[in-house]
Amino acid sequence: MQNNIQPIIKILEELHSGDKEQLEVIFTKEKRVIVEAPAGYGKTKTMIGRIAYLIASGQVPNPKRILALTFSVNAAYKIKKDVAENLPNILSAAPISPVNLKNKVFATNYHGFCRRVLRLYGYLIDPKLRNIDLLKAVDDSKIEVLTKMGIGVAYEEAKEISDYNEAVKKVDTEYLRANYAQYFKKVKAHFLLNEYIPFNAILLLTLDLFTKHQNILEFYKTYFPILIVDEFQDTNILSWKLLQKLIDEKSTIMLMGDSLQRIYGFIGAIPNLMQKAEQKYEMHKIELKTNHRFKNNPTLLLLDRNIRENAKNPYKPAIKEVVNIKIFEAENQEDEATGVVDIIQKIRKKVPGDNIAILVKQRDRNTQKLLEILRNSKLDFFYALYTDEDPEYVEFHKKSLSEFLKTMSRTEGRINTATCQRFIKRMENIYKKQSQDINESLLTLLETFIKVIFTEFKFLTIEDKTELIKDTLENKSLRQYLGYVGSKVIISTVHAAKGLEWDAVMLPDMEQFSFPNWPGLCGPCQFKDACNIQWNNIEQTYEKMFYNELSVFYVAATRAKKHTLFSYSQTRIDTQGRQRTNNLSCLVKIKGINPCITPFNKAPKTASRESL
C-alpha cells in the first residue's frame, strides 16, 4: 500500500487544487483534528479525501474500520453514497478490492450505531433487546401519549419520563444523572415489556451496556480506531456521552461542523460544543476558508463572510467591506406575497431549469397569506411547511412505519420496488379522503424517498435499504429528502432546509416579529421601536438569543447557489389577524450589511454596487 501512496496523493492534490485548508485536513499528521466547515466550503468532499488518505496510507489495517457518525439518518447515508461512488476512483491505484474498500468505512447516525450494538449484545442488560428490530420506537416527550398507550404508565410516571426527555433537550446533566436509575426502571417495566422502546433509551441502553460490560466497549474502541463525526455542532448530550465512551488515548479523531449552523438547540444540540471538544481533547483546529458554492458570486461571498464576522464578535465584527443587499418592500402582506410570486414566475420564465425555495421562519398568518396568493397564481409548488412536532407529521411517520413493518412481515423481510410500491399504495388508501396540504405533501415525499432508495442508494444491500426506511420513519426524517422532490418551487421552513441547496432562495417576511420572531428575540428585545440593536450593556442571555437567531438567518441566507432574495412589508398580520405597523428585521441591519430598500418592480433607492 505504501508504495502506491504517491499516485493517490497526486489524485487528491488535483481534486482539491487551490484549497490549501482542504489539503491540510486531508494530509494532516495530527491524530485529533477539529474542522470548522461552513456551508458550501466543501466539507463532505474533504471528508471523503481524508478517508481515502487514511486508507491509502495504511492507517486502517484489517480488520479495523473507520467509524463515520453523524446527527441525521439522511446525512449518514449520503456519506455511504459518497464513499461508494468516490473512494474507488480516488484509490484506483491502491491494491484493494471494492468489497474490502466498502468494508473499511462504517457510516451511520448515532441511533443506528446503538441499534447495531444492542442487536448483538443488548440481551446482556435485558432479554427483550434480542429482538430490538421488532420493538416499536416511541417518542417519550408527550405525557398524554404515554398515558394512552395501554402499557400501564400512570400520569406521574409519564411526567417523569417526559421530564427526562426535556432534560436531554435542556442539557441538564445533573437531572439526567440523578434520575437515570428511575428512568431505566420505567423503560424496562413498561416499554420493553410491551415491545416498545423510547427514542432516548436506544442511546441510554447502549451507554449502560458499555458501562456494565467494559470488554464490549473495549472491542468497539479497538475495532474503530478512527472516528470521524459530521454535523458535530448538532450533537446532543447523549450522543456526546457516547462519543466520549468510544474515544481513548489511542483514538484518531476528526470532528467536522460549523458552530454557526447549530440551529437545533431547541432539541438538545449542546451550545459551544466545538470549543468544548477542542479544549477537552487538545485538538488541532483547521478552518476551511474557501466558499465553493459562491465562488462566482461576490455578493453572496461577502454576505456569508459578514454574517460570520458578526457571529464571532457582534460588538465589534471585523468588517472589511460592507455588502449591499436588495430588500423588496411592500405596503402590506398581500402585496408582498403578490410580489414574491411575481418574482418567482419571472425566474421560472427566464431560467425554466432553475429550482427555487421560499424559506420562512415559521408557519403563521403572514405565511398563510403567501400560501393563498401562491394557490391563486396557479404556480406549481411543493408544500413543506411542517416541523418535527406537528401532530400530522408525527402521525404520518407513525402510520408509515406500521404499514412498512406489516409489509416486512408479509414478505419475510424481503423488500424490492414492487413490495415498496404496495406499501405506498396502502398509505395512499389511508389518506385518500384527507386532503390537507401536509398529508398530500408527505405522500409525495414518501414516494420520492422510496424512489431515492432504489436509484441514488441502489448500491445498498437489501438489509441496508430496509434499515434506512425504518430509521427514517422512526426518526421522523422524511423532510430531509426535500432536495429530491421534482417540483421546481418549494415553500419550506428554514429548519427543514438545512443541508439542502437551490438555485434561488426567496426569504419573505424579513421583518419584526417574523424573522426573528417573538419568542426567538423580539419579545425580550429592548430595541423594538427601531429594530436596530445597540451593542452597549447587552445582557449575556440576550446575546445568546441573538446568536441563535443569527444562526437560523445564516442557514437561510446560504441555501442558494445563484441568488438570495429578501422581502418585507410595512405592515404585518398579528396573531389576532389585525394589521400592525412593521419594522425591517434587525438581522438585515447588522454591521456589514447595508439594506437597499426597493419597492417591488422598481430599482433600488440606494446601492453602490450590484445587489442580490
Coordinates of C-alpha atoms in Angstrom, one line a residue:
M1 CA 0.0 0.0 0.0
Q2 CA 2.8 2.5 0.9
N3 CA 4.4 2.1 -2.5
N4 CA 1.2 3.3 -4.1
I5 CA 0.7 6.3 -1.9
Q6 CA 2.3 8.9 -4.2
P7 CA -0.2 8.4 -7.1
I8 CA -3.1 8.7 -4.7
I9 CA -1.6 11.9 -3.1
K10 CA -1.3 13.3 -6.6
I11 CA -5.0 12.4 -7.3
L12 CA -6.1 14.1 -4.1
E13 CA -4.0 17.2 -4.8
E14 CA -5.6 17.6 -8.2
L15 CA -9.1 17.1 -6.8
H16 CA -8.6 19.7 -4.1
S17 CA -6.2 22.0 -6.1
G18 CA -6.2 25.6 -4.9
D19 CA -7.7 24.9 -1.5
K20 CA -4.8 24.6 1.0
E21 CA -7.1 24.2 4.0
Q22 CA -8.9 21.2 2.5
L23 CA -5.5 19.6 1.7
E24 CA -4.3 20.3 5.2
V25 CA -7.2 18.4 6.6
I26 CA -6.6 15.5 4.2
F27 CA -2.9 15.1 4.8
T28 CA -2.5 16.2 8.4
K29 CA -0.4 14.1 10.7
E30 CA -2.3 15.3 13.8
K31 CA -4.3 12.5 15.4
R32 CA -7.0 14.8 16.7
V33 CA -8.4 17.4 14.3
I34 CA -11.5 19.6 14.6
V35 CA -12.6 21.2 11.3
E36 CA -14.7 24.4 11.1
A37 CA -16.6 23.8 7.8
P38 CA -19.2 26.5 6.9
A39 CA -21.9 25.9 4.3
G40 CA -20.6 25.5 0.8
Y41 CA -16.9 25.1 1.8
G42 CA -16.5 21.5 0.6
K43 CA -16.9 19.7 3.9
T44 CA -18.1 16.3 2.5
K45 CA -15.6 16.3 -0.3
T46 CA -12.8 17.0 2.2
M47 CA -14.1 14.2 4.5
I48 CA -14.0 11.7 1.7
G49 CA -10.5 12.8 0.8
R50 CA -9.4 12.3 4.4
I51 CA -10.9 8.9 4.5
A52 CA -9.1 7.9 1.2
Y53 CA -5.8 9.1 2.5
L54 CA -6.2 7.3 5.8
I55 CA -6.9 4.0 3.9
A56 CA -4.2 4.5 1.3
S57 CA -1.5 5.3 3.9
G58 CA -2.2 2.1 5.8
Q59 CA -3.7 3.7 8.9
V60 CA -6.8 1.4 8.8
P61 CA -5.3 -2.2 9.0
N62 CA -7.5 -5.2 8.6
P63 CA -10.0 -5.9 10.1
K64 CA -10.3 -2.4 11.6
R65 CA -12.6 0.2 10.3
I66 CA -13.3 3.9 10.2
L67 CA -16.5 4.8 12.1
A68 CA -18.2 7.8 10.5
L69 CA -21.0 9.2 12.7
T70 CA -23.5 11.9 12.0
F71 CA -26.6 13.6 13.5
S72 CA -29.1 12.6 10.9
V73 CA -30.1 9.4 9.1
N74 CA -30.0 11.1 5.7
A75 CA -26.6 12.6 6.2
A76 CA -25.2 9.1 7.2
Y77 CA -26.5 7.5 4.0
K78 CA -25.1 10.4 1.9
I79 CA -21.7 9.6 3.4
K80 CA -22.2 6.0 2.4
K81 CA -23.1 7.1 -1.1
D82 CA -20.1 9.3 -1.4
V83 CA -17.8 6.5 -0.1
A84 CA -19.3 4.0 -2.5
E85 CA -19.1 6.4 -5.5
N86 CA -15.9 8.3 -4.9
L87 CA -13.4 6.1 -2.9
P88 CA -12.9 3.6 -5.7
N89 CA -11.9 6.4 -8.2
I90 CA -9.6 8.1 -5.7
L91 CA -8.0 4.8 -4.6
S92 CA -7.8 3.3 -8.1
A93 CA -4.0 2.9 -7.7
A94 CA -4.3 1.1 -4.4
P95 CA -4.2 -2.7 -4.3
I96 CA -7.6 -3.1 -2.5
S97 CA -10.7 -4.7 -3.8
P98 CA -14.0 -2.8 -4.0
V99 CA -15.5 -5.2 -1.4
N100 CA -12.7 -4.6 1.1
L101 CA -12.9 -0.9 0.4
K102 CA -16.6 -0.8 1.2
N103 CA -15.9 -2.6 4.5
K104 CA -13.3 -0.1 5.6
V105 CA -15.9 2.6 6.5
F106 CA -19.0 2.2 8.6
A107 CA -21.2 5.3 8.3
T108 CA -24.3 5.6 10.4
N109 CA -26.1 8.0 12.7
Y110 CA -25.9 7.7 16.5
H111 CA -29.1 5.8 16.9
G112 CA -28.2 3.5 14.0
F113 CA -24.9 2.7 15.7
C114 CA -26.5 2.0 19.0
R115 CA -29.2 -0.2 17.4
R116 CA -26.4 -2.4 15.9
V117 CA -24.7 -2.7 19.3
L118 CA -27.9 -3.6 21.1
R119 CA -28.8 -6.1 18.4
L120 CA -25.7 -8.0 19.2
Y121 CA -25.2 -7.5 23.0
G122 CA -28.4 -5.8 24.3
Y123 CA -29.6 -9.2 25.8
L124 CA -27.0 -8.8 28.5
I125 CA -29.0 -6.0 30.1
D126 CA -32.5 -7.0 29.0
P127 CA -33.7 -10.1 27.1
K128 CA -36.2 -8.1 25.1
L129 CA -33.3 -6.4 23.3
R130 CA -32.5 -9.6 21.5
N131 CA -35.3 -8.6 19.1
I132 CA -34.7 -4.8 19.0
D133 CA -35.7 -4.6 15.4
L134 CA -39.2 -5.7 16.4
L135 CA -39.5 -3.2 19.1
K136 CA -41.6 -0.1 18.2
A137 CA -39.8 3.2 18.7
V138 CA -41.9 5.8 20.6
D139 CA -41.5 9.5 21.4
D140 CA -41.4 9.8 25.1
S141 CA -41.9 13.6 25.3
K142 CA -45.7 13.7 25.4
I143 CA -47.4 12.8 28.7
E144 CA -50.9 12.4 27.1
V145 CA -49.5 10.0 24.5
L146 CA -47.6 7.9 27.1
T147 CA -50.7 7.5 29.4
K148 CA -52.9 6.3 26.4
M149 CA -50.5 3.7 25.1
G150 CA -52.1 0.9 27.3
I151 CA -48.8 -0.2 28.8
G152 CA -49.6 0.7 32.4
V153 CA -48.0 4.2 32.6
A154 CA -49.7 6.4 35.2
Y155 CA -49.7 10.2 34.8
E156 CA -47.0 10.8 37.4
E157 CA -44.7 8.2 35.7
A158 CA -45.5 9.6 32.3
K159 CA -44.5 13.1 33.6
E160 CA -41.2 11.7 35.0
I161 CA -40.4 10.1 31.6
S162 CA -41.3 13.3 29.8
D163 CA -39.3 15.4 32.2
Y164 CA -36.3 13.2 31.4
N165 CA -36.7 13.8 27.7
E166 CA -36.9 17.6 28.4
A167 CA -33.7 17.4 30.5
V168 CA -32.0 15.9 27.4
K169 CA -33.2 18.9 25.3
K170 CA -32.0 21.3 28.0
V171 CA -28.6 19.6 28.5
D172 CA -29.5 19.2 32.2
T173 CA -26.7 16.7 33.2
E174 CA -27.4 16.9 36.9
Y175 CA -31.1 15.9 36.4
L176 CA -30.2 13.2 33.9
R177 CA -27.7 11.7 36.3
A178 CA -29.9 11.9 39.4
N179 CA -32.9 10.3 37.6
Y180 CA -31.0 7.8 35.5
A181 CA -31.9 4.7 37.6
Q182 CA -35.6 5.5 37.8
Y183 CA -35.8 6.2 34.1
F184 CA -34.3 2.8 33.3
K185 CA -36.7 1.1 35.7
K186 CA -39.7 2.6 33.9
V187 CA -38.3 1.8 30.4
K188 CA -37.8 -1.9 31.3
A189 CA -41.1 -2.3 33.3
H190 CA -43.4 -0.5 30.8
F191 CA -41.8 -0.1 27.4
L192 CA -39.5 -3.1 26.8
L193 CA -42.0 -5.5 28.4
N194 CA -44.7 -4.3 25.9
E195 CA -42.3 -4.3 22.9
Y196 CA -41.7 -0.6 22.7
I197 CA -38.5 1.4 23.1
P198 CA -38.3 5.1 23.7
F199 CA -36.1 7.1 21.3
N200 CA -33.7 8.3 24.0
A201 CA -33.5 4.9 25.6
I202 CA -31.7 3.5 22.5
L203 CA -28.7 5.6 23.3
L204 CA -29.0 5.3 27.1
L205 CA -29.2 1.5 27.0
T206 CA -26.1 1.4 24.9
L207 CA -24.3 3.7 27.4
D208 CA -25.5 1.4 30.2
L209 CA -24.2 -1.7 28.3
F210 CA -20.8 -0.1 27.8
T211 CA -20.6 0.9 31.5
K212 CA -21.5 -2.6 32.7
H213 CA -19.6 -4.6 30.1
Q214 CA -16.2 -2.8 29.7
N215 CA -15.0 -5.7 27.5
I216 CA -17.6 -4.9 24.8
L217 CA -16.7 -1.2 24.9
E218 CA -13.0 -2.1 24.5
F219 CA -13.9 -4.2 21.5
Y220 CA -15.6 -1.3 19.7
K221 CA -12.8 1.1 20.6
T222 CA -10.3 -1.3 19.1
Y223 CA -12.4 -2.2 16.1
F224 CA -13.0 1.5 15.3
P225 CA -9.6 3.2 16.0
I226 CA -10.6 6.2 13.8
L227 CA -13.7 8.3 14.5
I228 CA -15.0 10.9 12.0
V229 CA -18.0 12.9 13.1
D230 CA -20.0 15.1 10.7
E231 CA -22.6 17.7 11.8
F232 CA -20.8 17.8 15.1
Q233 CA -22.4 21.1 16.2
D234 CA -25.8 19.3 16.3
T235 CA -24.7 16.6 18.8
N236 CA -26.9 16.3 21.9
I237 CA -25.8 15.3 25.4
L238 CA -26.5 11.6 25.0
S239 CA -24.6 11.4 21.7
W240 CA -21.7 13.3 23.2
K241 CA -21.6 10.9 26.1
L242 CA -21.5 8.0 23.6
L243 CA -18.6 9.6 21.7
Q244 CA -16.6 10.2 24.9
K245 CA -17.0 6.5 25.7
L246 CA -15.7 5.5 22.3
I247 CA -12.6 7.8 22.4
D248 CA -9.5 6.8 24.3
E249 CA -5.8 7.9 24.2
K250 CA -5.2 5.8 21.1
S251 CA -8.1 7.1 19.0
T252 CA -7.7 9.1 15.8
I253 CA -10.5 11.7 15.7
M254 CA -11.8 14.2 13.2
L255 CA -14.8 16.3 14.2
M256 CA -16.4 18.4 11.4
G257 CA -19.1 21.0 11.8
D258 CA -20.0 24.7 11.9
S259 CA -20.9 26.4 15.1
L260 CA -23.0 28.9 13.3
Q261 CA -25.2 26.2 11.8
R262 CA -26.2 24.9 15.3
I263 CA -30.0 25.6 14.8
Y264 CA -31.2 22.6 16.7
G265 CA -30.6 23.9 20.2
F266 CA -34.3 23.6 20.9
I267 CA -34.0 19.8 20.7
G268 CA -30.8 19.5 22.6
A269 CA -27.7 20.4 20.5
I270 CA -25.1 21.4 23.0
P271 CA -24.0 25.1 23.0
N272 CA -20.3 25.8 22.2
L273 CA -19.7 22.0 21.8
M274 CA -17.0 22.5 19.2
Q275 CA -15.0 24.7 21.5
K276 CA -15.5 22.3 24.4
A277 CA -14.3 19.3 22.4
E278 CA -11.3 21.3 21.1
Q279 CA -10.2 22.0 24.6
K280 CA -11.1 18.6 26.1
Y281 CA -9.1 16.6 23.6
E282 CA -6.4 19.3 22.8
M283 CA -7.4 19.1 19.2
H284 CA -5.7 20.8 16.2
K285 CA -8.2 23.2 14.6
I286 CA -8.4 23.8 10.9
E287 CA -10.8 26.3 9.4
L288 CA -12.0 25.8 5.8
K289 CA -11.8 29.2 4.2
T290 CA -12.9 28.9 0.6
N291 CA -16.6 29.0 -0.2
H292 CA -17.0 27.0 -3.4
R293 CA -20.8 27.3 -3.5
F294 CA -20.5 31.1 -4.0
K295 CA -17.1 31.2 -5.8
N296 CA -18.6 33.1 -8.7
N297 CA -21.0 35.3 -6.7
P298 CA -19.1 38.1 -4.9
T299 CA -22.2 39.5 -3.2
L300 CA -23.1 36.2 -1.6
L301 CA -19.5 35.6 -0.6
L302 CA -19.4 38.9 1.2
L303 CA -22.8 38.3 2.8
D304 CA -21.5 34.9 4.1
R305 CA -18.3 36.5 5.4
N306 CA -20.0 39.4 7.2
I307 CA -22.7 37.3 8.9
R308 CA -19.9 35.0 10.2
E309 CA -17.9 38.0 11.5
N310 CA -21.0 39.2 13.4
A311 CA -21.3 35.7 15.0
K312 CA -17.6 35.9 16.1
N313 CA -18.0 39.3 17.7
P314 CA -21.3 41.1 17.5
Y315 CA -19.9 44.0 19.5
K316 CA -17.0 44.7 17.0
P317 CA -17.1 42.5 14.0
A318 CA -14.1 42.6 11.7
I319 CA -15.9 44.0 8.6
K320 CA -13.6 44.8 5.7
E321 CA -16.3 45.6 3.1
V322 CA -20.0 46.3 3.5
V323 CA -22.4 44.2 1.4
N324 CA -25.4 45.9 -0.2
I325 CA -28.4 43.7 -0.3
K326 CA -31.7 44.4 -2.1
I327 CA -34.7 44.3 0.2
F328 CA -38.0 44.2 -1.7
E329 CA -40.6 46.3 0.1
A330 CA -44.4 46.1 0.1
E331 CA -47.1 48.1 1.9
N332 CA -48.8 45.0 3.3
Q333 CA -48.6 41.2 3.4
E334 CA -50.9 40.7 0.4
D335 CA -48.8 43.0 -1.8
E336 CA -45.6 41.3 -0.5
A337 CA -46.9 37.8 -1.3
T338 CA -48.0 39.0 -4.8
G339 CA -44.5 40.5 -5.4
V340 CA -42.8 37.3 -4.3
V341 CA -44.9 35.2 -6.6
D342 CA -44.3 37.6 -9.4
I343 CA -40.5 37.3 -9.0
I344 CA -40.7 33.6 -8.9
Q345 CA -42.7 33.5 -12.1
K346 CA -40.1 35.7 -13.8
I347 CA -37.3 33.5 -12.7
R348 CA -39.2 30.4 -14.0
K349 CA -39.8 32.1 -17.3
K350 CA -36.2 33.3 -17.7
V351 CA -34.5 30.1 -16.5
P352 CA -37.0 27.2 -16.5
G353 CA -34.5 24.7 -15.3
D354 CA -33.7 26.5 -12.0
N355 CA -35.2 25.4 -8.7
I356 CA -36.4 27.9 -6.2
A357 CA -37.1 27.7 -2.5
I358 CA -39.3 30.1 -0.4
L359 CA -38.0 29.8 3.2
V360 CA -39.8 31.1 6.2
K361 CA -39.0 31.1 9.9
Q362 CA -42.4 29.7 11.0
R363 CA -45.9 29.0 9.8
D364 CA -48.0 32.0 10.8
R365 CA -50.8 34.2 9.5
N366 CA -48.3 36.0 7.2
T367 CA -47.2 32.7 5.7
Q368 CA -50.9 31.8 5.2
K369 CA -51.4 34.9 3.1
L370 CA -48.4 33.9 1.0
L371 CA -49.9 30.4 0.5
E372 CA -53.2 31.9 -0.5
I373 CA -51.6 34.1 -3.2
L374 CA -49.4 31.1 -4.4
R375 CA -52.5 29.0 -4.8
N376 CA -54.4 31.7 -6.7
S377 CA -51.5 32.2 -9.0
K378 CA -51.7 28.6 -10.2
L379 CA -48.0 28.3 -9.7
D380 CA -46.9 24.7 -9.2
F381 CA -45.2 24.4 -5.8
F382 CA -44.4 21.9 -3.2
Y383 CA -45.7 22.4 0.3
A384 CA -43.1 21.6 3.1
L385 CA -44.2 23.8 6.0
Y386 CA -44.0 21.3 8.7
T387 CA -41.9 20.7 11.8
D388 CA -41.0 17.5 13.7
E389 CA -43.6 18.5 16.3
D390 CA -46.6 18.8 14.0
P391 CA -49.2 16.2 15.0
E392 CA -49.9 15.4 11.4
Y393 CA -46.2 15.0 10.6
V394 CA -45.6 12.7 13.6
E395 CA -48.7 10.6 12.9
F396 CA -47.8 10.2 9.2
H397 CA -44.4 8.7 10.1
K398 CA -46.0 6.5 12.8
K399 CA -48.6 5.1 10.3
S400 CA -45.9 4.7 7.6
L401 CA -43.7 2.7 9.9
S402 CA -46.6 0.5 11.0
E403 CA -47.5 -0.2 7.4
F404 CA -43.9 -0.8 6.4
L405 CA -43.5 -3.4 9.2
K406 CA -46.6 -5.1 8.0
T407 CA -45.1 -5.3 4.5
M408 CA -41.9 -6.7 6.0
S409 CA -43.8 -9.4 7.9
R410 CA -45.7 -10.4 4.7
T411 CA -42.5 -10.7 2.6
E412 CA -40.4 -12.3 5.4
G413 CA -38.2 -9.3 5.5
R414 CA -37.5 -9.1 1.7
I415 CA -38.2 -5.8 0.0
N416 CA -38.0 -4.7 -3.6
T417 CA -39.5 -2.0 -5.7
A418 CA -42.8 -4.0 -6.1
T419 CA -43.3 -4.5 -2.4
C420 CA -42.5 -0.9 -1.6
Q421 CA -45.0 0.3 -4.2
R422 CA -47.6 -1.8 -2.5
F423 CA -46.6 -0.2 0.8
I424 CA -47.0 3.3 -0.8
K425 CA -50.4 2.3 -2.2
R426 CA -51.6 1.3 1.2
M427 CA -50.5 4.7 2.6
E428 CA -52.4 6.5 -0.2
N429 CA -55.5 4.5 0.6
I430 CA -55.3 5.5 4.3
Y431 CA -55.0 9.2 3.4
K432 CA -57.1 9.3 0.2
K433 CA -60.0 11.1 2.0
Q434 CA -57.8 13.5 3.7
S435 CA -56.9 16.5 1.5
Q436 CA -54.7 18.6 3.9
D437 CA -51.6 20.1 2.4
I438 CA -49.4 18.3 4.8
N439 CA -50.7 14.8 4.1
E440 CA -50.6 15.2 0.3
S441 CA -47.1 16.6 0.6
L442 CA -45.9 13.8 2.8
L443 CA -47.3 11.1 0.5
T444 CA -45.3 12.7 -2.3
L445 CA -42.2 12.9 -0.1
L446 CA -42.6 9.2 0.9
E447 CA -42.8 8.2 -2.7
T448 CA -39.8 10.3 -3.5
F449 CA -37.9 8.8 -0.6
I450 CA -38.6 5.2 -1.8
K451 CA -37.5 6.1 -5.3
V452 CA -34.2 7.6 -4.0
I453 CA -33.5 4.3 -2.2
F454 CA -33.7 2.3 -5.4
T455 CA -31.9 4.9 -7.5
E456 CA -29.5 7.1 -5.6
F457 CA -28.8 4.4 -3.0
K458 CA -29.1 1.4 -5.2
F459 CA -25.6 0.3 -4.0
L460 CA -27.0 -0.6 -0.6
T461 CA -27.8 -4.1 0.4
I462 CA -31.4 -5.2 1.0
E463 CA -30.7 -5.1 4.7
D464 CA -29.3 -1.6 4.4
K465 CA -32.3 -0.4 2.4
T466 CA -34.6 -1.9 5.0
E467 CA -32.7 -0.3 7.8
L468 CA -32.7 3.1 6.1
I469 CA -36.5 3.0 5.7
K470 CA -37.1 2.1 9.3
D471 CA -34.6 4.6 10.6
T472 CA -36.1 7.4 8.5
L473 CA -39.6 6.7 9.6
E474 CA -38.6 6.2 13.3
N475 CA -36.6 9.4 13.3
K476 CA -39.4 11.4 11.5
S477 CA -36.9 12.3 8.9
L478 CA -38.8 12.4 5.6
R479 CA -38.3 16.1 5.2
Q480 CA -34.6 15.5 4.8
Y481 CA -35.4 14.3 1.3
L482 CA -36.9 17.7 0.1
G483 CA -33.9 18.1 -2.1
Y484 CA -35.0 15.2 -4.3
V485 CA -38.6 16.4 -4.9
G486 CA -39.2 17.1 -8.6
S487 CA -41.1 20.4 -8.1
K488 CA -39.2 23.4 -9.2
V489 CA -40.7 25.6 -6.4
I490 CA -40.7 24.6 -2.7
I491 CA -42.0 26.5 0.3
S492 CA -40.4 25.3 3.5
T493 CA -39.3 26.3 6.9
V494 CA -35.6 27.2 7.3
H495 CA -35.0 24.3 9.7
A496 CA -36.2 21.8 7.1
A497 CA -33.9 23.3 4.5
K498 CA -30.7 22.8 6.5
G499 CA -28.2 20.8 4.4
L500 CA -30.1 21.5 1.2
E501 CA -29.5 24.0 -1.6
W502 CA -31.4 25.6 -4.5
D503 CA -30.5 27.8 -7.4
A504 CA -32.5 30.7 -6.0
V505 CA -33.9 31.3 -2.5
M506 CA -36.7 33.8 -1.5
L507 CA -36.7 35.0 2.1
P508 CA -40.0 36.8 2.7
D509 CA -41.2 38.4 6.0
M510 CA -37.8 39.7 6.9
E511 CA -39.4 41.8 9.5
Q512 CA -40.0 42.4 13.2
F513 CA -41.9 39.5 15.0
S514 CA -41.5 37.2 11.9
F515 CA -37.7 36.8 11.4
P516 CA -36.7 36.9 14.2
N517 CA -40.0 36.1 15.9
W518 CA -41.4 37.0 19.3
P519 CA -40.0 34.0 21.3
G520 CA -36.7 34.0 19.5
L521 CA -35.7 37.6 20.1
C522 CA -38.4 40.2 19.6
G523 CA -40.2 39.5 22.9
P524 CA -37.4 40.5 25.3
C525 CA -35.8 43.0 22.9
Q526 CA -35.2 46.5 24.3
F527 CA -34.9 48.0 20.8
K528 CA -38.4 47.2 19.5
D529 CA -39.1 50.7 18.2
A530 CA -36.1 50.8 15.9
C531 CA -35.2 47.1 15.4
N532 CA -31.6 48.1 15.4
I533 CA -29.6 46.5 18.2
Q534 CA -27.1 48.8 20.1
W535 CA -24.4 46.6 21.5
N536 CA -23.8 48.5 24.7
N537 CA -24.7 46.9 28.0
I538 CA -26.3 43.8 26.3
E539 CA -27.1 41.0 28.8
Q540 CA -25.4 37.7 28.1
T541 CA -28.7 35.8 27.9
Y542 CA -29.8 38.3 25.2
E543 CA -26.5 37.8 23.3
K544 CA -27.2 34.0 23.2
M545 CA -30.7 34.6 21.8
F546 CA -29.3 36.9 19.1
Y547 CA -26.7 34.3 18.2
N548 CA -29.4 31.6 17.9
E549 CA -31.4 33.8 15.6
L550 CA -28.4 34.8 13.6
S551 CA -27.6 31.1 13.1
V552 CA -31.0 30.5 11.6
F553 CA -30.6 33.6 9.4
Y554 CA -27.2 32.3 8.2
V555 CA -28.6 28.9 7.3
A556 CA -31.4 30.6 5.3
A557 CA -29.1 33.1 3.5
T558 CA -26.7 30.4 2.4
R559 CA -29.0 27.9 0.8
A560 CA -28.8 29.5 -2.7
K561 CA -26.2 28.8 -5.4
K562 CA -27.1 31.9 -7.5
H563 CA -29.5 34.3 -5.8
T564 CA -30.8 35.0 -2.3
L565 CA -33.7 37.5 -2.5
F566 CA -35.2 39.3 0.6
S567 CA -38.5 41.0 1.1
Y568 CA -40.7 42.6 3.8
S569 CA -43.9 44.5 4.2
Q570 CA -44.5 47.7 6.2
T571 CA -47.5 46.1 8.0
R572 CA -47.9 42.6 9.3
I573 CA -50.8 40.4 10.4
D574 CA -50.6 39.7 14.1
T575 CA -51.8 36.6 15.9
Q576 CA -55.4 38.1 16.2
G577 CA -55.5 38.8 12.4
R578 CA -55.0 42.6 12.9
Q579 CA -52.8 44.8 10.7
R580 CA -49.8 46.2 12.6
T581 CA -47.1 48.6 11.6
N582 CA -43.8 46.8 10.9
N583 CA -40.1 47.3 11.1
L584 CA -37.4 45.8 8.9
S585 CA -35.7 42.9 10.6
C586 CA -32.6 43.7 12.7
L587 CA -30.9 40.7 11.0
V588 CA -30.5 42.6 7.7
K589 CA -29.2 45.6 9.5
I590 CA -26.3 44.0 11.4
K591 CA -22.9 45.5 10.9
G592 CA -21.5 44.9 7.5
I593 CA -24.9 44.7 5.8
N594 CA -26.5 47.7 4.0
P595 CA -30.1 47.0 3.2
C596 CA -31.1 48.7 -0.1
I597 CA -34.9 49.2 0.1
T598 CA -36.6 48.6 -3.2
P599 CA -40.4 48.7 -3.9
F600 CA -41.4 45.7 -5.9
N601 CA -40.9 46.2 -9.7
K602 CA -38.7 49.3 -9.1
A603 CA -34.9 50.0 -8.9
P604 CA -33.1 50.2 -5.5
K605 CA -33.2 53.6 -3.7
T606 CA -29.6 53.2 -2.7
A607 CA -27.0 50.8 -3.9
S608 CA -23.3 51.4 -4.7
R609 CA -22.8 48.0 -6.3
E610 CA -24.8 45.2 -7.8
S611 CA -27.3 43.9 -5.3
L612 CA -28.6 40.4 -4.8

